[in-house]
Short mmCIF file of C-alpha atoms and ligand atoms in Angstrom, two decimals:
data_model
loop_
_atom_site.label_atom_id
_atom_site.label_comp_id
_atom_site.label_asym_id
_atom_site.label_seq_id
_atom_site.Cartn_x
_atom_site.Cartn_y
_atom_site.Cartn_z
CA MET A 1 9.09 10.51 -19.09
CA SER A 2 9.79 10.47 -22.81
CA ASP A 3 11.53 7.97 -25.03
CA LYS A 4 14.48 6.53 -23.05
CA ILE A 5 14.47 9.10 -20.25
CA PRO A 6 13.76 7.36 -16.96
CA TYR A 7 11.56 8.55 -14.14
CA VAL A 8 11.79 7.80 -10.42
CA PHE A 9 10.45 4.35 -9.58
CA ARG A 10 7.94 4.10 -6.76
CA GLN A 11 7.23 0.61 -5.48
CA ASN A 12 3.69 -0.78 -5.39
CA THR A 13 2.50 0.03 -1.88
CA ASP A 14 0.92 -3.31 -0.95
CA PHE A 15 4.02 -5.14 -2.19
CA LEU A 16 6.34 -2.83 -0.26
CA TYR A 17 4.30 -3.23 2.94
CA PHE A 18 4.72 -7.01 2.92
CA SER A 19 8.22 -7.32 1.45
CA GLY A 20 10.21 -4.18 2.26
CA CYS A 21 11.73 -4.68 -1.18
CA GLN A 22 12.17 -1.61 -3.40
CA GLU A 23 13.26 -3.45 -6.56
CA PRO A 24 11.13 -3.26 -9.71
CA GLU A 25 9.54 -6.35 -11.30
CA SER A 26 9.73 -8.37 -8.08
CA ILE A 27 7.01 -10.78 -6.99
CA LEU A 28 6.11 -12.00 -3.52
CA VAL A 29 4.25 -15.29 -3.13
CA LEU A 30 2.77 -16.55 0.11
CA THR A 31 1.81 -20.19 -0.13
CA CYS A 32 -0.37 -21.93 2.43
CA LYS A 33 -0.86 -25.65 2.46
CA GLU A 34 -2.05 -27.84 5.31
CA ASN A 35 -1.41 -25.14 7.91
CA LYS A 36 2.08 -24.59 6.63
CA SER A 37 2.90 -21.29 5.03
CA SER A 38 5.98 -19.84 3.40
CA PHE A 39 7.06 -16.68 1.68
CA THR A 40 8.96 -16.78 -1.59
CA LEU A 41 10.38 -13.62 -3.09
CA PHE A 42 11.17 -13.46 -6.79
CA VAL A 43 13.76 -10.87 -7.82
CA ARG A 44 15.46 -9.99 -11.06
CA PRO A 45 18.69 -11.94 -11.60
CA LYS A 46 21.99 -10.06 -11.62
CA ASP A 47 22.76 -8.49 -15.00
CA GLU A 48 26.02 -6.67 -15.49
CA HIS A 49 24.85 -4.54 -18.40
CA SER A 50 21.58 -3.41 -16.79
CA GLU A 51 23.31 -2.73 -13.51
CA LEU A 52 25.84 -0.51 -15.28
CA TRP A 53 22.92 1.72 -16.33
CA ASP A 54 20.43 1.37 -13.47
CA GLY A 55 22.47 0.43 -10.41
CA PRO A 56 23.01 -2.75 -8.43
CA ARG A 57 20.39 -5.44 -7.85
CA THR A 58 20.10 -7.64 -4.80
CA SER A 59 21.34 -11.08 -5.75
CA VAL A 60 18.97 -14.02 -5.59
CA GLU A 61 21.40 -15.65 -3.15
CA THR A 62 21.12 -12.87 -0.56
CA ALA A 63 17.51 -11.71 -1.15
CA ALA A 64 15.85 -14.14 1.29
CA GLU A 65 18.09 -13.04 4.12
CA ILE A 66 17.86 -9.32 3.36
CA PHE A 67 14.07 -9.22 3.00
CA GLY A 68 13.30 -11.88 5.62
CA THR A 69 11.51 -14.34 3.35
CA ASP A 70 11.78 -18.14 3.50
CA TYR A 71 12.99 -18.48 -0.08
CA ALA A 72 14.19 -16.33 -2.94
CA LEU A 73 14.18 -17.25 -6.60
CA PRO A 74 14.89 -15.42 -9.87
CA VAL A 75 11.76 -14.02 -11.57
CA THR A 76 12.59 -16.23 -14.53
CA LYS A 77 11.55 -19.22 -12.36
CA PHE A 78 8.16 -17.78 -11.46
CA GLU A 79 6.06 -19.62 -14.07
CA GLN A 80 7.63 -22.93 -13.24
CA PHE A 81 7.02 -22.34 -9.54
CA VAL A 82 3.34 -21.53 -9.93
CA ALA A 83 2.80 -24.33 -12.45
CA SER A 84 4.24 -26.97 -10.13
CA PHE A 85 2.13 -25.65 -7.30
CA ILE A 86 -1.18 -25.69 -9.10
CA GLN A 87 -0.57 -29.02 -10.75
CA GLU A 88 -0.04 -30.60 -7.36
CA ASP A 89 -3.21 -29.18 -5.90
CA LYS A 90 -5.96 -28.82 -8.44
CA LYS A 91 -8.30 -26.96 -6.12
CA SER A 92 -6.08 -24.16 -4.97
CA ILE A 93 -7.20 -20.55 -4.81
CA ILE A 94 -4.84 -17.98 -6.18
CA TRP A 95 -5.14 -14.77 -4.22
CA TYR A 96 -4.03 -12.21 -6.72
CA ASP A 97 -5.24 -8.72 -7.59
CA TYR A 98 -6.58 -9.53 -11.06
CA ALA A 99 -8.64 -6.31 -11.22
CA ASP A 100 -5.85 -3.75 -10.81
CA VAL A 101 -3.10 -5.22 -12.94
CA VAL A 102 0.32 -4.00 -11.82
CA GLN A 103 2.57 -6.10 -14.03
CA PRO A 104 0.98 -6.83 -17.42
CA ILE A 105 3.44 -9.60 -18.32
CA LEU A 106 2.95 -11.36 -15.00
CA HIS A 107 -0.80 -11.04 -15.41
CA LYS A 108 -0.72 -12.69 -18.82
CA LYS A 109 1.38 -15.57 -17.53
CA LEU A 110 -0.87 -16.18 -14.56
CA CYS A 111 -3.99 -16.16 -16.72
CA GLN A 112 -2.42 -18.71 -19.06
CA LEU A 113 -1.46 -20.96 -16.15
CA VAL A 114 -4.89 -20.78 -14.61
CA LYS A 115 -6.53 -21.74 -17.90
CA LEU A 116 -4.62 -25.04 -17.83
CA THR A 117 -6.72 -26.47 -15.05
CA ASP A 118 -10.43 -26.41 -14.28
CA ASN A 119 -10.65 -25.53 -10.64
CA GLN A 120 -8.23 -22.67 -10.32
CA ILE A 121 -9.76 -19.37 -9.37
CA PHE A 122 -8.52 -15.90 -8.64
CA ALA A 123 -9.60 -14.00 -5.56
CA SER A 124 -8.31 -10.51 -4.87
CA PRO A 125 -6.50 -10.06 -1.54
CA LYS A 126 -6.53 -6.28 -1.85
CA THR A 127 -9.30 -5.57 0.65
CA LEU A 128 -7.57 -7.82 3.20
CA PHE A 129 -4.29 -6.03 2.63
CA HIS A 130 -5.95 -2.68 3.18
CA GLN A 131 -7.66 -3.87 6.37
CA ILE A 132 -4.23 -4.77 7.71
CA ARG A 133 -2.62 -1.54 6.49
CA LEU A 134 -5.42 0.59 7.95
CA ILE A 135 -4.24 0.01 11.53
CA LYS A 136 -0.70 1.29 11.99
CA SER A 137 1.94 -0.46 14.07
CA VAL A 138 4.07 1.51 16.55
CA TYR A 139 6.91 1.46 14.02
CA GLU A 140 4.67 2.86 11.31
CA ILE A 141 3.41 5.54 13.69
CA ASP A 142 7.02 6.60 14.34
CA LEU A 143 7.62 6.96 10.60
CA MET A 144 4.38 8.92 10.21
CA ARG A 145 5.42 11.24 13.04
CA GLU A 146 8.67 11.99 11.26
CA SER A 147 6.97 12.47 7.89
CA CYS A 148 4.52 14.92 9.52
CA ARG A 149 7.31 16.71 11.36
CA ILE A 150 9.36 17.23 8.20
CA ALA A 151 6.39 18.50 6.20
CA SER A 152 5.23 20.80 9.04
CA ASN A 153 8.66 22.32 9.26
CA ALA A 154 8.88 22.74 5.48
CA ILE A 155 5.56 24.58 5.38
CA ILE A 156 6.65 26.88 8.22
CA LYS A 157 9.81 27.71 6.27
CA THR A 158 7.78 28.31 3.12
CA ILE A 159 5.36 30.70 4.84
CA GLN A 160 8.29 32.56 6.42
CA SER A 161 10.02 33.02 3.07
CA SER A 162 6.95 34.13 1.16
CA LYS A 163 6.12 37.66 0.03
CA PRO A 164 4.12 39.41 -2.71
CA GLN A 165 5.36 39.13 -6.32
CA MET A 166 6.84 35.71 -5.73
CA SER A 167 5.49 33.00 -7.99
CA GLU A 168 3.58 29.95 -6.82
CA HIS A 169 6.39 27.99 -8.42
CA GLN A 170 8.96 29.45 -6.01
CA LEU A 171 6.88 28.38 -3.01
CA PHE A 172 6.58 24.91 -4.55
CA ALA A 173 10.38 24.82 -4.87
CA THR A 174 10.80 25.95 -1.27
CA VAL A 175 8.55 23.29 0.24
CA ASP A 176 10.15 20.61 -1.95
CA TYR A 177 13.66 21.76 -0.96
CA GLU A 178 12.90 21.89 2.77
CA CYS A 179 11.31 18.43 2.77
CA ARG A 180 14.25 16.84 0.94
CA MET A 181 16.85 18.71 3.01
CA HIS A 182 15.35 17.21 6.17
CA GLY A 183 15.30 13.62 5.05
CA ALA A 184 12.17 13.09 2.96
CA GLU A 185 12.68 11.19 -0.30
CA TYR A 186 10.28 13.42 -2.22
CA LEU A 187 6.95 15.16 -1.96
CA ALA A 188 4.09 12.73 -1.46
CA TYR A 189 2.05 14.23 -4.33
CA PRO A 190 2.14 17.23 -6.67
CA PRO A 191 1.47 20.05 -4.21
CA VAL A 192 -1.24 22.65 -4.63
CA VAL A 193 0.22 26.15 -4.41
CA ALA A 194 -2.75 28.33 -5.23
CA ALA A 195 -2.79 32.11 -4.96
CA GLY A 196 -6.03 34.07 -4.89
CA LYS A 197 -8.86 32.57 -6.90
CA ASN A 198 -6.72 29.62 -8.01
CA ALA A 199 -7.57 28.13 -4.60
CA ASN A 200 -11.06 27.47 -5.97
CA ILE A 201 -9.56 24.78 -8.20
CA ILE A 202 -9.26 21.84 -5.79
CA HIS A 203 -6.50 20.04 -7.70
CA TYR A 204 -4.68 23.16 -8.90
CA ILE A 205 -1.14 21.97 -9.63
CA SER A 206 -0.01 24.31 -12.42
CA ASN A 207 1.57 26.49 -9.71
CA ASN A 208 2.86 29.04 -12.22
CA GLN A 209 1.22 32.36 -11.35
CA ILE A 210 2.58 35.48 -9.66
CA ILE A 211 1.17 36.06 -6.15
CA ARG A 212 -0.11 39.58 -5.63
CA SER A 213 -0.27 41.52 -2.37
CA GLY A 214 -3.74 40.96 -0.88
CA ASP A 215 -3.90 37.35 -2.10
CA LEU A 216 -4.21 34.36 0.14
CA VAL A 217 -1.99 31.40 -0.67
CA LEU A 218 -3.39 27.91 -0.19
CA MET A 219 -0.65 25.28 0.01
CA ASP A 220 -1.53 21.59 0.17
CA ALA A 221 1.73 19.65 0.46
CA GLY A 222 3.23 16.64 2.19
CA CYS A 223 6.25 14.45 1.90
CA GLU A 224 7.13 10.79 1.71
CA TYR A 225 9.54 9.60 4.38
CA HIS A 226 10.69 5.97 4.11
CA GLY A 227 7.43 5.11 2.39
CA TYR A 228 5.11 7.08 4.71
CA SER A 229 3.15 10.15 3.59
CA SER A 230 2.11 13.35 5.28
CA ASP A 231 -0.60 15.62 3.89
CA ILE A 232 -0.96 19.19 5.20
CA THR A 233 -2.82 22.29 4.05
CA ARG A 234 -2.25 25.81 5.28
CA THR A 235 -3.64 29.09 3.96
CA TRP A 236 -1.97 32.43 4.63
CA PRO A 237 -2.02 36.06 3.46
CA ILE A 238 0.99 36.66 1.24
CA ASN A 239 1.53 40.16 2.66
CA GLY A 240 1.31 38.99 6.27
CA LYS A 241 -2.13 40.40 7.13
CA PHE A 242 -5.59 38.91 6.57
CA THR A 243 -8.23 41.30 5.18
CA PRO A 244 -11.41 41.38 7.31
CA GLU A 245 -13.25 39.09 4.84
CA GLN A 246 -10.36 36.65 4.65
CA ARG A 247 -10.12 36.58 8.41
CA VAL A 248 -13.83 35.94 8.93
CA LEU A 249 -13.74 32.94 6.62
CA TYR A 250 -10.41 31.71 7.97
CA GLU A 251 -11.70 31.71 11.53
CA ILE A 252 -14.78 29.76 10.49
CA VAL A 253 -12.68 27.06 8.82
CA LEU A 254 -10.31 26.94 11.79
CA ASP A 255 -13.14 26.67 14.36
CA VAL A 256 -14.87 23.97 12.36
CA GLN A 257 -11.62 22.05 11.96
CA LYS A 258 -10.80 22.17 15.68
CA ASN A 259 -14.36 21.20 16.52
CA LEU A 260 -14.25 18.18 14.22
CA ILE A 261 -10.95 17.01 15.71
CA LYS A 262 -12.58 17.05 19.16
CA THR A 263 -15.42 14.81 17.95
CA LEU A 264 -12.95 12.05 17.04
CA LYS A 265 -13.03 10.75 20.62
CA ASP A 266 -16.52 9.41 19.85
CA MET A 267 -15.02 7.29 17.04
CA PRO A 268 -17.34 8.48 14.26
CA SER A 269 -17.06 7.27 10.66
CA LEU A 270 -15.33 9.63 8.23
CA ASP A 271 -18.64 10.02 6.40
CA ASN A 272 -20.23 11.16 9.65
CA VAL A 273 -17.41 13.63 10.20
CA PHE A 274 -18.16 14.95 6.72
CA ARG A 275 -21.86 15.32 7.49
CA HIS A 276 -20.96 17.06 10.72
CA MET A 277 -18.64 19.42 8.84
CA CYS A 278 -21.42 20.39 6.44
CA PHE A 279 -23.68 21.10 9.41
CA LEU A 280 -21.15 23.24 11.31
CA LEU A 281 -20.00 25.03 8.19
CA GLY A 282 -23.59 25.62 7.11
CA LYS A 283 -24.51 27.22 10.46
CA ARG A 284 -21.49 29.50 10.40
CA LEU A 285 -22.11 30.51 6.79
CA GLN A 286 -25.72 31.34 7.74
CA ASP A 287 -24.38 33.66 10.45
CA ILE A 288 -22.52 35.71 7.85
CA ASN A 289 -25.39 35.56 5.33
CA LEU A 290 -23.68 33.36 2.75
CA ILE A 291 -26.43 30.75 3.16
CA PRO A 292 -30.10 31.74 3.60
CA LYS A 293 -31.58 31.27 7.06
CA ASN A 294 -34.82 29.34 7.67
CA ILE A 295 -34.00 26.32 5.53
CA ASP A 296 -34.30 22.74 6.74
CA GLU A 297 -31.29 20.67 7.76
CA GLU A 298 -30.94 18.72 4.51
CA LYS A 299 -30.99 21.95 2.50
CA LEU A 300 -28.44 23.42 4.88
CA LEU A 301 -26.08 20.46 4.35
CA THR A 302 -26.48 20.71 0.59
CA ALA A 303 -25.83 24.45 0.65
CA ALA A 304 -22.70 23.96 2.79
CA TYR A 305 -21.49 21.29 0.35
CA THR A 306 -21.50 23.87 -2.46
CA TYR A 307 -18.95 25.84 -0.41
CA CYS A 308 -16.80 22.76 0.32
CA PRO A 309 -17.20 20.33 -2.55
CA HIS A 310 -14.69 17.77 -1.27
CA HIS A 311 -14.73 15.19 1.53
CA VAL A 312 -13.35 16.31 4.87
CA SER A 313 -11.22 13.24 5.56
CA HIS A 314 -9.36 10.25 4.19
CA TYR A 315 -7.16 7.53 5.63
CA LEU A 316 -3.45 8.33 5.48
CA GLY A 317 -0.34 6.15 5.60
CA MET A 318 1.97 4.75 2.96
CA ASP A 319 -0.39 6.19 0.36
CA VAL A 320 -1.82 9.69 0.59
CA HIS A 321 -5.29 8.29 0.04
CA ASP A 322 -4.42 5.18 2.01
CA ALA A 323 -6.26 1.88 2.15
CA GLY A 324 -8.48 2.86 -0.78
CA LYS A 325 -10.53 -0.34 -0.48
CA ILE A 326 -11.78 0.64 2.97
CA SER A 327 -15.14 2.39 3.11
CA ARG A 328 -15.41 5.75 4.84
CA SER A 329 -18.65 4.58 6.44
CA ILE A 330 -16.94 2.44 9.10
CA ARG A 331 -16.17 3.83 12.54
CA ILE A 332 -12.61 4.97 13.12
CA GLN A 333 -10.44 2.95 15.52
CA PRO A 334 -7.25 3.53 17.49
CA GLY A 335 -4.21 3.07 15.25
CA MET A 336 -5.78 4.64 12.18
CA ILE A 337 -4.32 7.87 10.81
CA ILE A 338 -6.69 10.26 9.08
CA THR A 339 -6.79 13.81 7.78
CA ILE A 340 -9.26 16.50 8.86
CA GLU A 341 -9.49 19.12 6.14
CA PRO A 342 -12.51 21.40 5.95
CA GLY A 343 -12.49 24.27 3.48
CA ILE A 344 -14.51 27.16 2.12
CA TYR A 345 -14.26 28.16 -1.54
CA ILE A 346 -16.27 31.07 -2.88
CA SER A 347 -16.62 30.95 -6.61
CA PRO A 348 -16.54 34.30 -8.41
CA LYS A 349 -19.80 33.07 -10.00
CA ASN A 350 -21.53 32.79 -6.62
CA LEU A 351 -24.38 35.33 -6.90
CA HIS A 352 -25.36 34.91 -3.27
CA ALA A 353 -21.98 36.04 -1.89
CA PRO A 354 -21.03 39.73 -1.81
CA PRO A 355 -18.23 40.57 -4.31
CA HIS A 356 -15.56 41.06 -1.62
CA PHE A 357 -15.80 37.33 -0.83
CA HIS A 358 -15.43 36.27 -4.45
CA GLY A 359 -12.48 34.06 -5.31
CA LEU A 360 -11.47 33.34 -1.71
CA GLY A 361 -10.43 29.76 -1.03
CA ILE A 362 -9.33 28.49 2.36
CA ARG A 363 -8.51 24.99 3.64
CA ILE A 364 -6.80 23.83 6.84
CA GLU A 365 -5.66 20.22 6.97
CA ASP A 366 -3.95 18.24 9.72
CA ASP A 367 -2.93 14.60 10.05
CA ILE A 368 -4.37 12.83 13.05
CA LEU A 369 -3.61 9.60 14.84
CA VAL A 370 -6.72 8.06 16.37
CA THR A 371 -5.94 6.91 19.92
CA GLU A 372 -7.82 5.14 22.72
CA ASN A 373 -8.75 8.42 24.36
CA GLY A 374 -9.36 10.57 21.30
CA SER A 375 -6.71 11.73 18.94
CA GLU A 376 -3.24 13.12 18.54
CA VAL A 377 -2.53 15.77 15.91
CA LEU A 378 0.71 14.63 14.26
CA THR A 379 1.08 17.95 12.43
CA LYS A 380 0.57 20.10 15.52
CA THR A 381 3.93 21.84 15.12
CA CYS A 382 2.60 23.53 11.97
CA PRO A 383 0.87 26.72 13.23
CA LYS A 384 -2.70 27.56 12.20
CA GLU A 385 -3.93 30.26 14.61
CA VAL A 386 -4.51 33.67 12.97
CA ALA A 387 -1.84 35.46 15.02
CA GLU A 388 0.74 32.70 14.43
CA ILE A 389 0.06 32.61 10.70
CA GLU A 390 0.30 36.42 10.42
CA ALA A 391 3.54 36.46 12.41
CA LEU A 392 5.12 33.80 10.19
CA ALA A 393 3.91 35.41 6.96
CA SER A 394 5.22 38.84 8.03
CA GLN A 395 8.82 37.73 8.40
CA ASN A 396 10.04 38.28 4.85
CA GLN A 397 8.08 41.47 4.07
CA GLY A 398 10.07 44.54 3.18
CA SER A 399 13.19 42.73 2.01
CA CYS A 400 13.78 42.56 -1.72
MN1 MN B 1 -5.70 15.35 2.21
#
């Protein structure tokens, strides 16, 4: 964080997926030659002094057995290993992510080795990795279920504890506490805890303002459980009761969200879900005169987009924005986990909207497993109906 103060290490996701190894500076090499393949894991050698400060390291002798690889070697042998391999076979392809450099020293060494011969080339395996990671195994789905359960429960607890005059920071602390107390390692990302007009800032993470009675609170938070991330958004009235304007907008977002979840059985692409959201949202905003009537469909979609300037979905898994190399234009498939997160944000500068709508920001986000016959909402234990939200948010009113 500064000078010699450490920060929490988070393993590279692709590396963790294939190795299960949480140790820094490790390298995993898969070699394939004449239909024979083997995995070699390189780990840091034991070092008494470093281990005194940073904790124990897996020994090279036990690493292969612990992580299930064919071989394990100390990282100090990495250059020699690669050199012997490429000298033997002058036409080998090195599948290595040369574009997104994770370990600068390793990158330099590899580049030097590749320069030694004429026919060596790099090809990035990242898209392949993400294609594999996109479809979750039953074991991964179990971990995602637990991650979603913990975060749902933490958000329920946070809504229950909230009341006017608390600060956004206190709600941040509550959701963080509840996630960790129930087994999550940490939050999956800096949460958004946005009161009132702060909800118009999509990535609002300052979370340092006092929440006044009459404000809505938008909380976007999730946790990481054994490497798997949840990502939930709920919006609630801090004093336990929606105003009529807040309620009108909330019900629109909720209807649109539920509607979009139903369409998942047709296996649309995420981009198509987004287009569909703009259409549904646009129609509903026309009904309440926030978008002019009698405009053509393209204009309607554009107008709706000004009220929800973010995408409605992303893939979810080990990373919050999982499998980043995979386009959102492909059809969804069973085994994928995605978010559905429509929102409405009414800028105080919006001249078309009446002043009582100004500054309102609402988003509802659930995590969804795509299945053969549609979908399963993994965050379904986190309430979102108006009556449920009001009941939860009313629980701590009146106490000081
Ligand atoms: Mn999300």
